[in-house]
Amino acid sequence: MVSRRELKQAARHKLRGHWGQAISLNIIQIILAIIASIGFAFIGGVIFGALIYLFFHPDLTSYHYNNLGFLSHNNIVAGFNNNILNFIITMLVEFVAVGALFTMLDWFRTDNANFSATRGMFSIYTKKYFLATLCLYLIMYIFLSLWSILLLFPAIIKHYSYAQTYFIYKDELNAHPDDRPSYLNCITQSRELMDGHKTQLFLLDLSFIGWGILGIITCGIACIWIIPYYKACQVNFYRSLRGEALT
């Protein structure tokens, strides 16, 4: 397993001269990150303004919350429907992200950056990958939900244990195209592959916090480069686990 510095150096090396392709491949996540960053800035301003207002109008803190009707039947139904909608949207965006990762994995292995970014990001929405990715997503979601019942910390650990599941499925399918890999076996392989390396991936993620803050400060503009860079590091982390040369 190479160092975090080497992972990042290799990622920058692969992206050099091909930033346009990398940005195009991750454009949906970049747009969402820009929207989220603007939203964070706006919400932060609203909260700050509200706190200042309440400071000068303390009598407002005695407002009767039962008049808000938070627990009305209509609000509960609306909240349930919104949760389902958010779950579906999150899943579909996740599939686009996985498609981009798969395409970057092929690109980094072959050094061939001559691919269709649109086809790459939507590659999961094909007969080859869609059903499997859906099943893997749901299984991991259920597992992580069950772990989170215990405490948040075990769920975070398992999140990192399952981090390589999609990559493993892709490699297993390519190695045995006539024999669909077992979904549970892919998750198990990811757990085994990440044994002793979860902290390294966690620290890799942690090293991007500063970049994330920069993304928020710039209202998401910096995310145009940060997201492809981060994704490239994720791909290289998997390749390093597999013992592949990153050059």
PDB file of C-alpha atoms in Angstrom:
ATOM      1  CA  MET A   1       0.000   0.000   0.000  1.00  0.00           C
ATOM      2  CA  VAL A   2       1.548   3.317  -1.079  1.00  0.00           C
ATOM      3  CA  SER A   3       1.488   6.477   1.025  1.00  0.00           C
ATOM      4  CA  ARG A   4      -1.226   9.118   0.874  1.00  0.00           C
ATOM      5  CA  ARG A   5       1.227  11.531  -0.712  1.00  0.00           C
ATOM      6  CA  GLU A   6       2.061   9.048  -3.460  1.00  0.00           C
ATOM      7  CA  LEU A   7      -1.655   8.425  -4.106  1.00  0.00           C
ATOM      8  CA  LYS A   8      -2.227  12.129  -4.620  1.00  0.00           C
ATOM      9  CA  GLN A   9       0.859  12.580  -6.765  1.00  0.00           C
ATOM     10  CA  ALA A  10      -0.229   9.706  -9.000  1.00  0.00           C
ATOM     11  CA  ALA A  11      -3.739  11.180  -9.230  1.00  0.00           C
ATOM     12  CA  ARG A  12      -2.415  14.580 -10.308  1.00  0.00           C
ATOM     13  CA  HIS A  13      -0.125  12.884 -12.813  1.00  0.00           C
ATOM     14  CA  LYS A  14      -3.049  11.026 -14.417  1.00  0.00           C
ATOM     15  CA  LEU A  15      -5.172  14.174 -14.531  1.00  0.00           C
ATOM     16  CA  ARG A  16      -2.454  16.369 -16.014  1.00  0.00           C
ATOM     17  CA  GLY A  17      -3.496  17.342 -19.509  1.00  0.00           C
ATOM     18  CA  HIS A  18      -6.880  15.639 -19.104  1.00  0.00           C
ATOM     19  CA  TRP A  19      -8.665  17.891 -16.623  1.00  0.00           C
ATOM     20  CA  GLY A  20     -11.362  18.646 -19.182  1.00  0.00           C
ATOM     21  CA  GLN A  21     -12.288  14.978 -19.450  1.00  0.00           C
ATOM     22  CA  ALA A  22     -12.208  14.497 -15.684  1.00  0.00           C
ATOM     23  CA  ILE A  23     -14.401  17.547 -15.092  1.00  0.00           C
ATOM     24  CA  SER A  24     -16.876  16.467 -17.789  1.00  0.00           C
ATOM     25  CA  LEU A  25     -17.031  12.990 -16.285  1.00  0.00           C
ATOM     26  CA  ASN A  26     -17.915  14.388 -12.848  1.00  0.00           C
ATOM     27  CA  ILE A  27     -19.990  17.360 -14.014  1.00  0.00           C
ATOM     28  CA  ILE A  28     -23.210  16.300 -12.282  1.00  0.00           C
ATOM     29  CA  GLN A  29     -21.522  15.989  -8.892  1.00  0.00           C
ATOM     30  CA  ILE A  30     -19.728  19.275  -9.499  1.00  0.00           C
ATOM     31  CA  ILE A  31     -23.007  21.069 -10.251  1.00  0.00           C
ATOM     32  CA  LEU A  32     -24.598  19.571  -7.135  1.00  0.00           C
ATOM     33  CA  ALA A  33     -21.571  20.608  -5.062  1.00  0.00           C
ATOM     34  CA  ILE A  34     -21.829  24.182  -6.365  1.00  0.00           C
ATOM     35  CA  ILE A  35     -25.541  24.296  -5.507  1.00  0.00           C
ATOM     36  CA  ALA A  36     -24.849  22.832  -2.044  1.00  0.00           C
ATOM     37  CA  SER A  37     -22.023  25.307  -1.398  1.00  0.00           C
ATOM     38  CA  ILE A  38     -24.222  28.256  -2.333  1.00  0.00           C
ATOM     39  CA  GLY A  39     -26.933  26.780  -0.110  1.00  0.00           C
ATOM     40  CA  PHE A  40     -24.512  26.456   2.826  1.00  0.00           C
ATOM     41  CA  ALA A  41     -23.448  30.072   2.384  1.00  0.00           C
ATOM     42  CA  PHE A  42     -27.068  31.235   2.207  1.00  0.00           C
ATOM     43  CA  ILE A  43     -28.211  29.147   5.180  1.00  0.00           C
ATOM     44  CA  GLY A  44     -25.231  30.315   7.205  1.00  0.00           C
ATOM     45  CA  GLY A  45     -26.169  33.909   6.484  1.00  0.00           C
ATOM     46  CA  VAL A  46     -29.805  33.301   7.381  1.00  0.00           C
ATOM     47  CA  ILE A  47     -28.884  31.574  10.670  1.00  0.00           C
ATOM     48  CA  PHE A  48     -26.471  34.344  11.576  1.00  0.00           C
ATOM     49  CA  GLY A  49     -29.097  36.974  10.787  1.00  0.00           C
ATOM     50  CA  ALA A  50     -31.729  35.090  12.787  1.00  0.00           C
ATOM     51  CA  LEU A  51     -29.434  34.828  15.815  1.00  0.00           C
ATOM     52  CA  ILE A  52     -28.716  38.538  15.677  1.00  0.00           C
ATOM     53  CA  TYR A  53     -32.432  39.261  15.360  1.00  0.00           C
ATOM     54  CA  LEU A  54     -33.292  36.990  18.305  1.00  0.00           C
ATOM     55  CA  PHE A  55     -30.559  38.605  20.353  1.00  0.00           C
ATOM     56  CA  PHE A  56     -32.339  41.928  20.044  1.00  0.00           C
ATOM     57  CA  HIS A  57     -35.818  40.346  20.291  1.00  0.00           C
ATOM     58  CA  PRO A  58     -35.516  37.686  23.041  1.00  0.00           C
ATOM     59  CA  ASP A  59     -39.287  37.620  23.526  1.00  0.00           C
ATOM     60  CA  LEU A  60     -39.582  35.622  20.275  1.00  0.00           C
ATOM     61  CA  THR A  61     -37.957  32.596  21.954  1.00  0.00           C
ATOM     62  CA  SER A  62     -41.140  32.069  23.946  1.00  0.00           C
ATOM     63  CA  TYR A  63     -43.119  31.286  20.785  1.00  0.00           C
ATOM     64  CA  HIS A  64     -45.555  28.379  21.250  1.00  0.00           C
ATOM     65  CA  TYR A  65     -44.291  25.528  19.008  1.00  0.00           C
ATOM     66  CA  ASN A  66     -47.569  23.659  19.216  1.00  0.00           C
ATOM     67  CA  ASN A  67     -49.023  26.342  16.939  1.00  0.00           C
ATOM     68  CA  LEU A  68     -46.659  25.279  14.165  1.00  0.00           C
ATOM     69  CA  GLY A  69     -48.478  22.001  13.548  1.00  0.00           C
ATOM     70  CA  PHE A  70     -45.276  20.016  13.080  1.00  0.00           C
ATOM     71  CA  LEU A  71     -47.002  16.749  14.006  1.00  0.00           C
ATOM     72  CA  SER A  72     -50.081  17.129  11.849  1.00  0.00           C
ATOM     73  CA  HIS A  73     -51.079  14.172   9.695  1.00  0.00           C
ATOM     74  CA  ASN A  74     -50.397  16.032   6.456  1.00  0.00           C
ATOM     75  CA  ASN A  75     -46.917  17.042   7.577  1.00  0.00           C
ATOM     76  CA  ILE A  76     -46.044  13.477   8.599  1.00  0.00           C
ATOM     77  CA  VAL A  77     -47.201  12.116   5.220  1.00  0.00           C
ATOM     78  CA  ALA A  78     -45.355  14.876   3.372  1.00  0.00           C
ATOM     79  CA  GLY A  79     -42.217  14.162   5.376  1.00  0.00           C
ATOM     80  CA  PHE A  80     -42.422  10.441   4.597  1.00  0.00           C
ATOM     81  CA  ASN A  81     -42.873  11.138   0.881  1.00  0.00           C
ATOM     82  CA  ASN A  82     -39.948  13.560   0.924  1.00  0.00           C
ATOM     83  CA  ASN A  83     -37.735  10.923   2.584  1.00  0.00           C
ATOM     84  CA  ILE A  84     -38.574   8.422  -0.140  1.00  0.00           C
ATOM     85  CA  LEU A  85     -37.922  10.996  -2.849  1.00  0.00           C
ATOM     86  CA  ASN A  86     -34.594  11.989  -1.263  1.00  0.00           C
ATOM     87  CA  PHE A  87     -33.595   8.328  -1.012  1.00  0.00           C
ATOM     88  CA  ILE A  88     -34.299   7.739  -4.712  1.00  0.00           C
ATOM     89  CA  ILE A  89     -32.518  10.917  -5.822  1.00  0.00           C
ATOM     90  CA  THR A  90     -29.496  10.104  -3.645  1.00  0.00           C
ATOM     91  CA  MET A  91     -29.357   6.589  -5.083  1.00  0.00           C
ATOM     92  CA  LEU A  92     -29.550   7.788  -8.689  1.00  0.00           C
ATOM     93  CA  VAL A  93     -26.816  10.361  -8.112  1.00  0.00           C
ATOM     94  CA  GLU A  94     -24.720   7.657  -6.441  1.00  0.00           C
ATOM     95  CA  PHE A  95     -25.067   5.545  -9.583  1.00  0.00           C
ATOM     96  CA  VAL A  96     -23.708   8.409 -11.691  1.00  0.00           C
ATOM     97  CA  ALA A  97     -20.778   8.734  -9.278  1.00  0.00           C
ATOM     98  CA  VAL A  98     -20.056   4.997  -9.523  1.00  0.00           C
ATOM     99  CA  GLY A  99     -20.181   5.216 -13.322  1.00  0.00           C
ATOM    100  CA  ALA A 100     -17.606   7.997 -13.221  1.00  0.00           C
ATOM    101  CA  LEU A 101     -15.381   5.937 -10.905  1.00  0.00           C
ATOM    102  CA  PHE A 102     -15.614   2.896 -13.186  1.00  0.00           C
ATOM    103  CA  THR A 103     -14.636   5.018 -16.171  1.00  0.00           C
ATOM    104  CA  MET A 104     -11.716   6.574 -14.309  1.00  0.00           C
ATOM    105  CA  LEU A 105     -10.555   3.123 -13.229  1.00  0.00           C
ATOM    106  CA  ASP A 106     -10.434   1.965 -16.860  1.00  0.00           C
ATOM    107  CA  TRP A 107      -8.762   5.222 -17.889  1.00  0.00           C
ATOM    108  CA  PHE A 108      -6.045   5.011 -15.231  1.00  0.00           C
ATOM    109  CA  ARG A 109      -5.329   1.367 -15.992  1.00  0.00           C
ATOM    110  CA  THR A 110      -5.027   1.834 -19.750  1.00  0.00           C
ATOM    111  CA  ASP A 111      -3.872   5.478 -19.898  1.00  0.00           C
ATOM    112  CA  ASN A 112      -6.562   5.942 -22.534  1.00  0.00           C
ATOM    113  CA  ALA A 113      -8.419   9.214 -21.898  1.00  0.00           C
ATOM    114  CA  ASN A 114     -10.235   9.013 -25.221  1.00  0.00           C
ATOM    115  CA  PHE A 115     -13.704   8.163 -23.939  1.00  0.00           C
ATOM    116  CA  SER A 116     -17.179   9.674 -23.914  1.00  0.00           C
ATOM    117  CA  ALA A 117     -17.701  11.429 -20.583  1.00  0.00           C
ATOM    118  CA  THR A 118     -21.476  11.250 -20.965  1.00  0.00           C
ATOM    119  CA  ARG A 119     -21.425   7.541 -21.693  1.00  0.00           C
ATOM    120  CA  GLY A 120     -18.981   7.010 -18.838  1.00  0.00           C
ATOM    121  CA  MET A 121     -20.979   8.783 -16.143  1.00  0.00           C
ATOM    122  CA  PHE A 122     -24.162   6.959 -17.159  1.00  0.00           C
ATOM    123  CA  SER A 123     -22.479   3.587 -17.665  1.00  0.00           C
ATOM    124  CA  ILE A 124     -24.265   2.167 -14.616  1.00  0.00           C
ATOM    125  CA  TYR A 125     -27.600   2.721 -16.356  1.00  0.00           C
ATOM    126  CA  THR A 126     -26.984  -0.229 -18.646  1.00  0.00           C
ATOM    127  CA  LYS A 127     -28.008  -3.858 -18.611  1.00  0.00           C
ATOM    128  CA  LYS A 128     -24.481  -4.826 -17.589  1.00  0.00           C
ATOM    129  CA  TYR A 129     -24.409  -2.877 -14.325  1.00  0.00           C
ATOM    130  CA  PHE A 130     -27.764  -1.399 -13.311  1.00  0.00           C
ATOM    131  CA  LEU A 131     -29.444  -4.303 -11.511  1.00  0.00           C
ATOM    132  CA  ALA A 132     -26.240  -5.323  -9.742  1.00  0.00           C
ATOM    133  CA  THR A 133     -25.472  -1.768  -8.622  1.00  0.00           C
ATOM    134  CA  LEU A 134     -29.039  -1.366  -7.371  1.00  0.00           C
ATOM    135  CA  CYS A 135     -28.827  -4.594  -5.363  1.00  0.00           C
ATOM    136  CA  LEU A 136     -25.422  -3.728  -3.929  1.00  0.00           C
ATOM    137  CA  TYR A 137     -26.617  -0.264  -2.971  1.00  0.00           C
ATOM    138  CA  LEU A 138     -29.713  -1.602  -1.213  1.00  0.00           C
ATOM    139  CA  ILE A 139     -27.843  -4.380   0.593  1.00  0.00           C
ATOM    140  CA  MET A 140     -25.169  -1.997   1.866  1.00  0.00           C
ATOM    141  CA  TYR A 141     -27.823   0.550   2.823  1.00  0.00           C
ATOM    142  CA  ILE A 142     -29.650  -2.061   4.890  1.00  0.00           C
ATOM    143  CA  PHE A 143     -26.435  -3.289   6.519  1.00  0.00           C
ATOM    144  CA  LEU A 144     -25.299   0.246   7.394  1.00  0.00           C
ATOM    145  CA  SER A 145     -28.755   1.120   8.730  1.00  0.00           C
ATOM    146  CA  LEU A 146     -28.663  -1.922  10.996  1.00  0.00           C
ATOM    147  CA  TRP A 147     -25.163  -1.061  12.199  1.00  0.00           C
ATOM    148  CA  SER A 148     -26.248   2.529  12.886  1.00  0.00           C
ATOM    149  CA  ILE A 149     -28.887   1.210  15.291  1.00  0.00           C
ATOM    150  CA  LEU A 150     -26.034   0.261  17.602  1.00  0.00           C
ATOM    151  CA  LEU A 151     -24.060   3.493  17.336  1.00  0.00           C
ATOM    152  CA  LEU A 152     -22.811   5.862  14.663  1.00  0.00           C
ATOM    153  CA  PHE A 153     -19.194   4.762  15.083  1.00  0.00           C
ATOM    154  CA  PRO A 154     -19.733   1.098  14.019  1.00  0.00           C
ATOM    155  CA  ALA A 155     -21.681   2.318  10.985  1.00  0.00           C
ATOM    156  CA  ILE A 156     -18.780   4.562   9.967  1.00  0.00           C
ATOM    157  CA  ILE A 157     -16.341   1.661  10.313  1.00  0.00           C
ATOM    158  CA  LYS A 158     -18.552  -0.541   8.146  1.00  0.00           C
ATOM    159  CA  HIS A 159     -18.913   2.244   5.593  1.00  0.00           C
ATOM    160  CA  TYR A 160     -15.162   2.089   5.079  1.00  0.00           C
ATOM    161  CA  SER A 161     -15.227  -1.720   5.104  1.00  0.00           C
ATOM    162  CA  TYR A 162     -17.681  -1.702   2.183  1.00  0.00           C
ATOM    163  CA  ALA A 163     -15.909   1.109   0.306  1.00  0.00           C
ATOM    164  CA  GLN A 164     -14.424  -1.095  -2.441  1.00  0.00           C
ATOM    165  CA  THR A 165     -17.549  -3.173  -3.142  1.00  0.00           C
ATOM    166  CA  TYR A 166     -18.452  -1.562  -6.474  1.00  0.00           C
ATOM    167  CA  PHE A 167     -14.893  -1.762  -7.779  1.00  0.00           C
ATOM    168  CA  ILE A 168     -14.675  -5.429  -6.795  1.00  0.00           C
ATOM    169  CA  TYR A 169     -17.940  -6.220  -8.552  1.00  0.00           C
ATOM    170  CA  LYS A 170     -16.670  -4.562 -11.732  1.00  0.00           C
ATOM    171  CA  ASP A 171     -13.400  -6.496 -11.682  1.00  0.00           C
ATOM    172  CA  GLU A 172     -15.103  -9.795 -10.841  1.00  0.00           C
ATOM    173  CA  LEU A 173     -17.617  -9.329 -13.663  1.00  0.00           C
ATOM    174  CA  ASN A 174     -14.900  -8.480 -16.164  1.00  0.00           C
ATOM    175  CA  ALA A 175     -12.883 -11.501 -15.056  1.00  0.00           C
ATOM    176  CA  HIS A 176     -15.895 -13.834 -15.310  1.00  0.00           C
ATOM    177  CA  PRO A 177     -18.368 -12.246 -17.752  1.00  0.00           C
ATOM    178  CA  ASP A 178     -20.492 -15.394 -18.000  1.00  0.00           C
ATOM    179  CA  ASP A 179     -20.837 -15.803 -14.241  1.00  0.00           C
ATOM    180  CA  ARG A 180     -22.465 -12.984 -12.284  1.00  0.00           C
ATOM    181  CA  PRO A 181     -20.553 -12.335  -9.044  1.00  0.00           C
ATOM    182  CA  SER A 182     -22.341 -12.859  -5.744  1.00  0.00           C
ATOM    183  CA  TYR A 183     -23.340  -9.526  -4.227  1.00  0.00           C
ATOM    184  CA  LEU A 184     -22.644 -10.659  -0.684  1.00  0.00           C
ATOM    185  CA  ASN A 185     -19.316 -12.105  -1.771  1.00  0.00           C
ATOM    186  CA  CYS A 186     -18.307  -8.733  -3.232  1.00  0.00           C
ATOM    187  CA  ILE A 187     -19.115  -7.055   0.071  1.00  0.00           C
ATOM    188  CA  THR A 188     -17.145  -9.735   1.913  1.00  0.00           C
ATOM    189  CA  GLN A 189     -14.170  -9.258  -0.414  1.00  0.00           C
ATOM    190  CA  SER A 190     -14.317  -5.514   0.225  1.00  0.00           C
ATOM    191  CA  ARG A 191     -14.244  -6.125   3.988  1.00  0.00           C
ATOM    192  CA  GLU A 192     -11.242  -8.395   3.603  1.00  0.00           C
ATOM    193  CA  LEU A 193      -9.456  -6.006   1.242  1.00  0.00           C
ATOM    194  CA  MET A 194     -10.008  -3.088   3.625  1.00  0.00           C
ATOM    195  CA  ASP A 195      -8.821  -5.044   6.659  1.00  0.00           C
ATOM    196  CA  GLY A 196      -6.025  -2.932   8.108  1.00  0.00           C
ATOM    197  CA  HIS A 197      -6.601  -0.096   5.615  1.00  0.00           C
ATOM    198  CA  LYS A 198      -9.778   1.589   6.846  1.00  0.00           C
ATOM    199  CA  THR A 199      -7.813   4.186   8.802  1.00  0.00           C
ATOM    200  CA  GLN A 200      -5.770   5.009   5.710  1.00  0.00           C
ATOM    201  CA  LEU A 201      -8.889   5.681   3.660  1.00  0.00           C
ATOM    202  CA  PHE A 202     -10.386   7.683   6.520  1.00  0.00           C
ATOM    203  CA  LEU A 203      -7.239   9.837   6.701  1.00  0.00           C
ATOM    204  CA  LEU A 204      -7.331  10.275   2.929  1.00  0.00           C
ATOM    205  CA  ASP A 205     -10.890  11.580   3.219  1.00  0.00           C
ATOM    206  CA  LEU A 206      -9.858  13.737   6.177  1.00  0.00           C
ATOM    207  CA  SER A 207      -7.071  15.306   4.125  1.00  0.00           C
ATOM    208  CA  PHE A 208      -9.702  16.761   1.788  1.00  0.00           C
ATOM    209  CA  ILE A 209     -11.529  18.697   4.523  1.00  0.00           C
ATOM    210  CA  GLY A 210      -9.469  21.800   3.775  1.00  0.00           C
ATOM    211  CA  TRP A 211     -10.336  21.479   0.110  1.00  0.00           C
ATOM    212  CA  GLY A 212     -13.994  21.092   1.055  1.00  0.00           C
ATOM    213  CA  ILE A 213     -13.893  24.313   3.078  1.00  0.00           C
ATOM    214  CA  LEU A 214     -12.288  26.038   0.100  1.00  0.00           C
ATOM    215  CA  GLY A 215     -15.126  24.732  -2.055  1.00  0.00           C
ATOM    216  CA  ILE A 216     -17.717  26.292   0.285  1.00  0.00           C
ATOM    217  CA  ILE A 217     -15.817  29.588   0.531  1.00  0.00           C
ATOM    218  CA  THR A 218     -15.669  29.845  -3.274  1.00  0.00           C
ATOM    219  CA  CYS A 219     -19.386  28.931  -3.574  1.00  0.00           C
ATOM    220  CA  GLY A 220     -18.440  25.633  -5.183  1.00  0.00           C
ATOM    221  CA  ILE A 221     -16.179  26.990  -7.939  1.00  0.00           C
ATOM    222  CA  ALA A 222     -13.149  25.174  -6.501  1.00  0.00           C
ATOM    223  CA  CYS A 223     -15.153  21.926  -6.628  1.00  0.00           C
ATOM    224  CA  ILE A 224     -14.673  21.950 -10.396  1.00  0.00           C
ATOM    225  CA  TRP A 225     -11.144  20.699  -9.684  1.00  0.00           C
ATOM    226  CA  ILE A 226     -11.522  19.239  -6.196  1.00  0.00           C
ATOM    227  CA  ILE A 227     -14.101  16.571  -7.066  1.00  0.00           C
ATOM    228  CA  PRO A 228     -12.187  15.011 -10.017  1.00  0.00           C
ATOM    229  CA  TYR A 229      -9.022  15.106  -7.897  1.00  0.00           C
ATOM    230  CA  TYR A 230     -10.756  13.381  -4.990  1.00  0.00           C
ATOM    231  CA  LYS A 231     -12.281  10.745  -7.263  1.00  0.00           C
ATOM    232  CA  ALA A 232      -8.892  10.095  -8.836  1.00  0.00           C
ATOM    233  CA  CYS A 233      -7.459   9.489  -5.347  1.00  0.00           C
ATOM    234  CA  GLN A 234     -10.286   7.032  -4.598  1.00  0.00           C
ATOM    235  CA  VAL A 235      -9.507   5.099  -7.767  1.00  0.00           C
ATOM    236  CA  ASN A 236      -5.796   5.035  -6.960  1.00  0.00           C
ATOM    237  CA  PHE A 237      -6.518   3.863  -3.423  1.00  0.00           C
ATOM    238  CA  TYR A 238      -8.315   0.815  -4.821  1.00  0.00           C
ATOM    239  CA  ARG A 239      -5.590   0.164  -7.368  1.00  0.00           C
ATOM    240  CA  SER A 240      -2.982   0.384  -4.606  1.00  0.00           C
ATOM    241  CA  LEU A 241      -4.928  -2.151  -2.517  1.00  0.00           C
ATOM    242  CA  ARG A 242      -4.861  -4.453  -5.525  1.00  0.00           C
ATOM    243  CA  GLY A 243      -1.100  -4.064  -5.792  1.00  0.00           C
ATOM    244  CA  GLU A 244      -1.234  -2.244  -9.123  1.00  0.00           C
ATOM    245  CA  ALA A 245       1.477   0.197 -10.174  1.00  0.00           C
ATOM    246  CA  LEU A 246       0.045   3.711 -10.125  1.00  0.00           C
ATOM    247  CA  THR A 247       2.257   5.130 -12.863  1.00  0.00           C
TER     248      THR A 247
END
